[in-house]
mmCIF file of C-alpha atoms in Angstrom:
data_model
loop_
_atom_site.group_PDB
_atom_site.id
_atom_site.type_symbol
_atom_site.label_atom_id
_atom_site.label_comp_id
_atom_site.label_asym_id
_atom_site.label_seq_id
_atom_site.Cartn_x
_atom_site.Cartn_y
_atom_site.Cartn_z
ATOM 1 C CA UNK A 1 7.092 -15.624 0.234
ATOM 2 C CA UNK A 2 10.309 -16.836 -1.316
ATOM 3 C CA UNK A 3 10.248 -14.420 -4.262
ATOM 4 C CA UNK A 4 10.171 -11.314 -2.052
ATOM 5 C CA UNK A 5 13.730 -10.209 -2.889
ATOM 6 C CA UNK A 6 13.090 -10.557 -6.635
ATOM 7 C CA UNK A 7 9.808 -8.644 -6.260
ATOM 8 C CA UNK A 8 11.538 -5.783 -4.448
ATOM 9 C CA UNK A 9 14.258 -5.696 -7.128
ATOM 10 C CA UNK A 10 11.624 -5.654 -9.895
ATOM 11 C CA UNK A 11 9.780 -2.842 -8.144
ATOM 12 C CA UNK A 12 13.008 -0.891 -7.620
ATOM 13 C CA UNK A 13 13.872 -1.156 -11.312
ATOM 14 C CA UNK A 14 10.429 -0.462 -12.753
ATOM 15 C CA UNK A 15 8.625 1.365 -9.960
ATOM 16 C CA UNK A 16 5.726 -1.008 -10.607
ATOM 17 C CA UNK A 17 4.557 -4.372 -9.345
ATOM 18 C CA UNK A 18 2.865 -6.951 -11.514
ATOM 19 C CA UNK A 19 -0.081 -6.911 -9.094
ATOM 20 C CA UNK A 20 -3.153 -4.856 -9.874
ATOM 21 C CA UNK A 21 -5.060 -5.599 -13.041
ATOM 22 C CA UNK A 22 -7.215 -2.457 -12.814
ATOM 23 C CA UNK A 23 -4.253 -0.176 -11.992
ATOM 24 C CA UNK A 24 -0.848 -1.685 -11.127
ATOM 25 C CA UNK A 25 0.550 -1.256 -7.643
ATOM 26 C CA UNK A 26 3.684 0.860 -7.712
ATOM 27 C CA UNK A 27 6.353 2.373 -5.530
ATOM 28 C CA UNK A 28 6.002 6.131 -5.166
ATOM 29 C CA UNK A 29 9.240 7.943 -4.353
ATOM 30 C CA UNK A 30 8.315 11.142 -2.538
ATOM 31 C CA UNK A 31 10.334 14.331 -2.547
ATOM 32 C CA UNK A 32 12.423 14.548 0.591
ATOM 33 C CA UNK A 33 14.029 17.718 1.887
ATOM 34 C CA UNK A 34 16.633 17.449 4.643
ATOM 35 C CA UNK A 35 18.796 19.958 6.465
ATOM 36 C CA UNK A 36 20.254 20.189 9.989
ATOM 37 C CA UNK A 37 16.738 20.876 11.343
ATOM 38 C CA UNK A 38 15.406 17.520 10.112
ATOM 39 C CA UNK A 39 13.629 16.063 7.109
ATOM 40 C CA UNK A 40 10.354 16.715 5.322
ATOM 41 C CA UNK A 41 8.623 14.420 2.825
ATOM 42 C CA UNK A 42 5.875 15.714 0.529
ATOM 43 C CA UNK A 43 2.900 14.033 -1.196
ATOM 44 C CA UNK A 44 1.201 16.097 -3.904
ATOM 45 C CA UNK A 45 -2.006 15.228 -5.738
ATOM 46 C CA UNK A 46 -1.466 15.370 -9.497
ATOM 47 C CA UNK A 47 2.268 14.880 -9.100
ATOM 48 C CA UNK A 48 2.998 11.972 -6.758
ATOM 49 C CA UNK A 49 -0.483 10.457 -6.817
ATOM 50 C CA UNK A 50 -3.254 10.871 -9.346
ATOM 51 C CA UNK A 51 -6.189 10.839 -6.957
ATOM 52 C CA UNK A 52 -7.609 13.481 -4.657
ATOM 53 C CA UNK A 53 -7.058 12.708 -0.990
ATOM 54 C CA UNK A 54 -10.435 12.416 0.744
ATOM 55 C CA UNK A 55 -9.348 10.551 3.888
ATOM 56 C CA UNK A 56 -6.169 10.107 5.926
ATOM 57 C CA UNK A 57 -5.721 7.578 8.711
ATOM 58 C CA UNK A 58 -2.816 6.200 10.715
ATOM 59 C CA UNK A 59 -1.871 2.848 12.154
ATOM 60 C CA UNK A 60 0.062 2.891 15.437
ATOM 61 C CA UNK A 61 0.422 0.972 18.691
ATOM 62 C CA UNK A 62 0.706 -2.149 16.556
ATOM 63 C CA UNK A 63 1.664 -5.450 18.176
ATOM 64 C CA UNK A 64 4.595 -6.908 16.245
ATOM 65 C CA UNK A 65 2.700 -10.094 15.302
ATOM 66 C CA UNK A 66 -0.556 -8.408 14.252
ATOM 67 C CA UNK A 67 -2.095 -8.512 10.775
ATOM 68 C CA UNK A 68 -3.829 -5.378 9.501
ATOM 69 C CA UNK A 69 -5.683 -4.862 6.262
ATOM 70 C CA UNK A 70 -6.972 -8.300 5.307
ATOM 71 C CA UNK A 71 -9.423 -6.771 2.848
ATOM 72 C CA UNK A 72 -9.767 -5.429 -0.671
ATOM 73 C CA UNK A 73 -11.548 -2.456 -2.213
ATOM 74 C CA UNK A 74 -13.751 -2.237 -5.276
ATOM 75 C CA UNK A 75 -12.836 1.363 -6.166
ATOM 76 C CA UNK A 76 -10.638 2.928 -3.479
ATOM 77 C CA UNK A 77 -7.075 3.984 -4.249
ATOM 78 C CA UNK A 78 -4.499 4.343 -1.472
ATOM 79 C CA UNK A 79 -0.952 5.399 -0.783
ATOM 80 C CA UNK A 80 0.530 3.547 2.212
ATOM 81 C CA UNK A 81 3.616 5.024 3.908
ATOM 82 C CA UNK A 82 5.675 3.795 6.875
ATOM 83 C CA UNK A 83 6.364 7.094 8.616
ATOM 84 C CA UNK A 84 8.234 5.321 11.415
ATOM 85 C CA UNK A 85 9.687 1.821 11.607
ATOM 86 C CA UNK A 86 8.899 -0.815 9.048
ATOM 87 C CA UNK A 87 6.228 -3.254 7.946
ATOM 88 C CA UNK A 88 5.472 -5.466 4.990
ATOM 89 C CA UNK A 89 2.521 -5.112 2.622
ATOM 90 C CA UNK A 90 1.350 -8.173 0.691
ATOM 91 C CA UNK A 91 -0.749 -7.248 -2.348
ATOM 92 C CA UNK A 92 -2.856 -9.762 -4.264
ATOM 93 C CA UNK A 93 -5.055 -9.201 -7.328
ATOM 94 C CA UNK A 94 -6.420 -12.750 -7.471
ATOM 95 C CA UNK A 95 -3.833 -13.774 -10.053
ATOM 96 C CA UNK A 96 -0.537 -12.328 -8.813
ATOM 97 C CA UNK A 97 0.708 -11.846 -5.263
ATOM 98 C CA UNK A 98 3.763 -9.860 -4.163
ATOM 99 C CA UNK A 99 5.162 -8.338 -1.004
ATOM 100 C CA UNK A 100 6.984 -5.115 -0.327
ATOM 101 C CA UNK A 101 8.743 -3.782 2.759
ATOM 102 C CA UNK A 102 7.945 -0.192 3.641
ATOM 103 C CA UNK A 103 10.691 1.249 5.794
ATOM 104 C CA UNK A 104 11.211 4.933 4.950
ATOM 105 C CA UNK A 105 8.876 7.945 5.126
ATOM 106 C CA UNK A 106 9.886 9.117 1.644
ATOM 107 C CA UNK A 107 8.585 5.959 -0.091
ATOM 108 C CA UNK A 108 5.024 4.826 -0.376
ATOM 109 C CA UNK A 109 3.121 1.991 -1.974
ATOM 110 C CA UNK A 110 0.252 2.877 -4.302
ATOM 111 C CA UNK A 111 -2.551 0.298 -4.117
ATOM 112 C CA UNK A 112 -5.307 0.607 -6.693
ATOM 113 C CA UNK A 113 -8.795 -0.879 -6.904
ATOM 114 C CA UNK A 114 -9.397 -4.629 -6.783
ATOM 115 C CA UNK A 115 -6.267 -5.477 -4.792
ATOM 116 C CA UNK A 116 -6.380 -7.448 -1.550
ATOM 117 C CA UNK A 117 -3.837 -6.272 1.008
ATOM 118 C CA UNK A 118 -2.337 -7.626 4.224
ATOM 119 C CA UNK A 119 0.014 -5.563 6.387
ATOM 120 C CA UNK A 120 2.327 -7.728 8.508
ATOM 121 C CA UNK A 121 5.682 -7.914 10.296
ATOM 122 C CA UNK A 122 5.472 -4.573 12.080
ATOM 123 C CA UNK A 123 8.617 -3.395 13.805
ATOM 124 C CA UNK A 124 8.319 -2.180 17.385
ATOM 125 C CA UNK A 125 6.878 1.341 17.328
ATOM 126 C CA UNK A 126 5.958 1.241 13.632
ATOM 127 C CA UNK A 127 3.594 3.955 12.419
ATOM 128 C CA UNK A 128 1.869 3.849 9.043
ATOM 129 C CA UNK A 129 -0.178 6.517 7.335
ATOM 130 C CA UNK A 130 -2.694 5.814 4.578
ATOM 131 C CA UNK A 131 -3.922 8.428 2.097
ATOM 132 C CA UNK A 132 -7.230 7.346 0.560
ATOM 133 C CA UNK A 133 -9.195 8.499 -2.486
ATOM 134 C CA UNK A 134 -12.607 8.488 -0.802
ATOM 135 C CA UNK A 135 -14.377 8.678 2.512
ATOM 136 C CA UNK A 136 -15.082 5.458 4.372
ATOM 137 C CA UNK A 137 -17.715 3.368 2.580
ATOM 138 C CA UNK A 138 -18.316 -0.161 3.843
ATOM 139 C CA UNK A 139 -19.940 -1.082 0.497
ATOM 140 C CA UNK A 140 -16.532 -0.595 -1.198
ATOM 141 C CA UNK A 141 -14.872 -3.272 0.961
ATOM 142 C CA UNK A 142 -14.304 -6.950 0.324
ATOM 143 C CA UNK A 143 -14.077 -8.549 3.765
ATOM 144 C CA UNK A 144 -14.305 -12.130 2.491
ATOM 145 C CA UNK A 145 -11.340 -13.338 0.438
ATOM 146 C CA UNK A 146 -13.447 -15.868 -1.519
ATOM 147 C CA UNK A 147 -15.839 -13.095 -2.624
ATOM 148 C CA UNK A 148 -12.873 -10.939 -3.619
ATOM 149 C CA UNK A 149 -11.313 -13.779 -5.635
ATOM 150 C CA UNK A 150 -14.570 -14.488 -7.426
ATOM 151 C CA UNK A 151 -14.888 -10.874 -8.612
ATOM 152 C CA UNK A 152 -11.161 -10.307 -9.190
ATOM 153 C CA UNK A 153 -10.769 -13.383 -11.379
ATOM 154 C CA UNK A 154 -13.670 -12.270 -13.561
ATOM 155 C CA UNK A 155 -11.685 -9.183 -14.659
ATOM 156 C CA UNK A 156 -10.308 -9.405 -18.192
#
């Protein structure tokens, strides 16, 4: 993805990607508190994210060359955070596609409905946490990219 650097600069300036026609993907800068005892990052519903957290899951033990995600959601909203190490998230709304490197536990990527996502390029020992707006529901998933594109491109 040759435009990655420009995409990261756009996101840094605006806090928002151009991907996500239902609700734009955006960088969420979390409050971070540090002192000699260590650091603490906080995610608050109604402040940092505007959805209630119904599910939390983590990704760990990831082979460096693996691809995670590879799906879209009809309604689910998520905040993806690299709590250790780094990885790249490619987001695609059927019209626009951008990538973002997550590499700090005080920054997350908001991904709204109708966005396909791929998580790639995991560093050794990377750990990701995902905060989700609803419980697991297989009916909310797009597992086939062609089906996702068909529905995504029909959005106004």
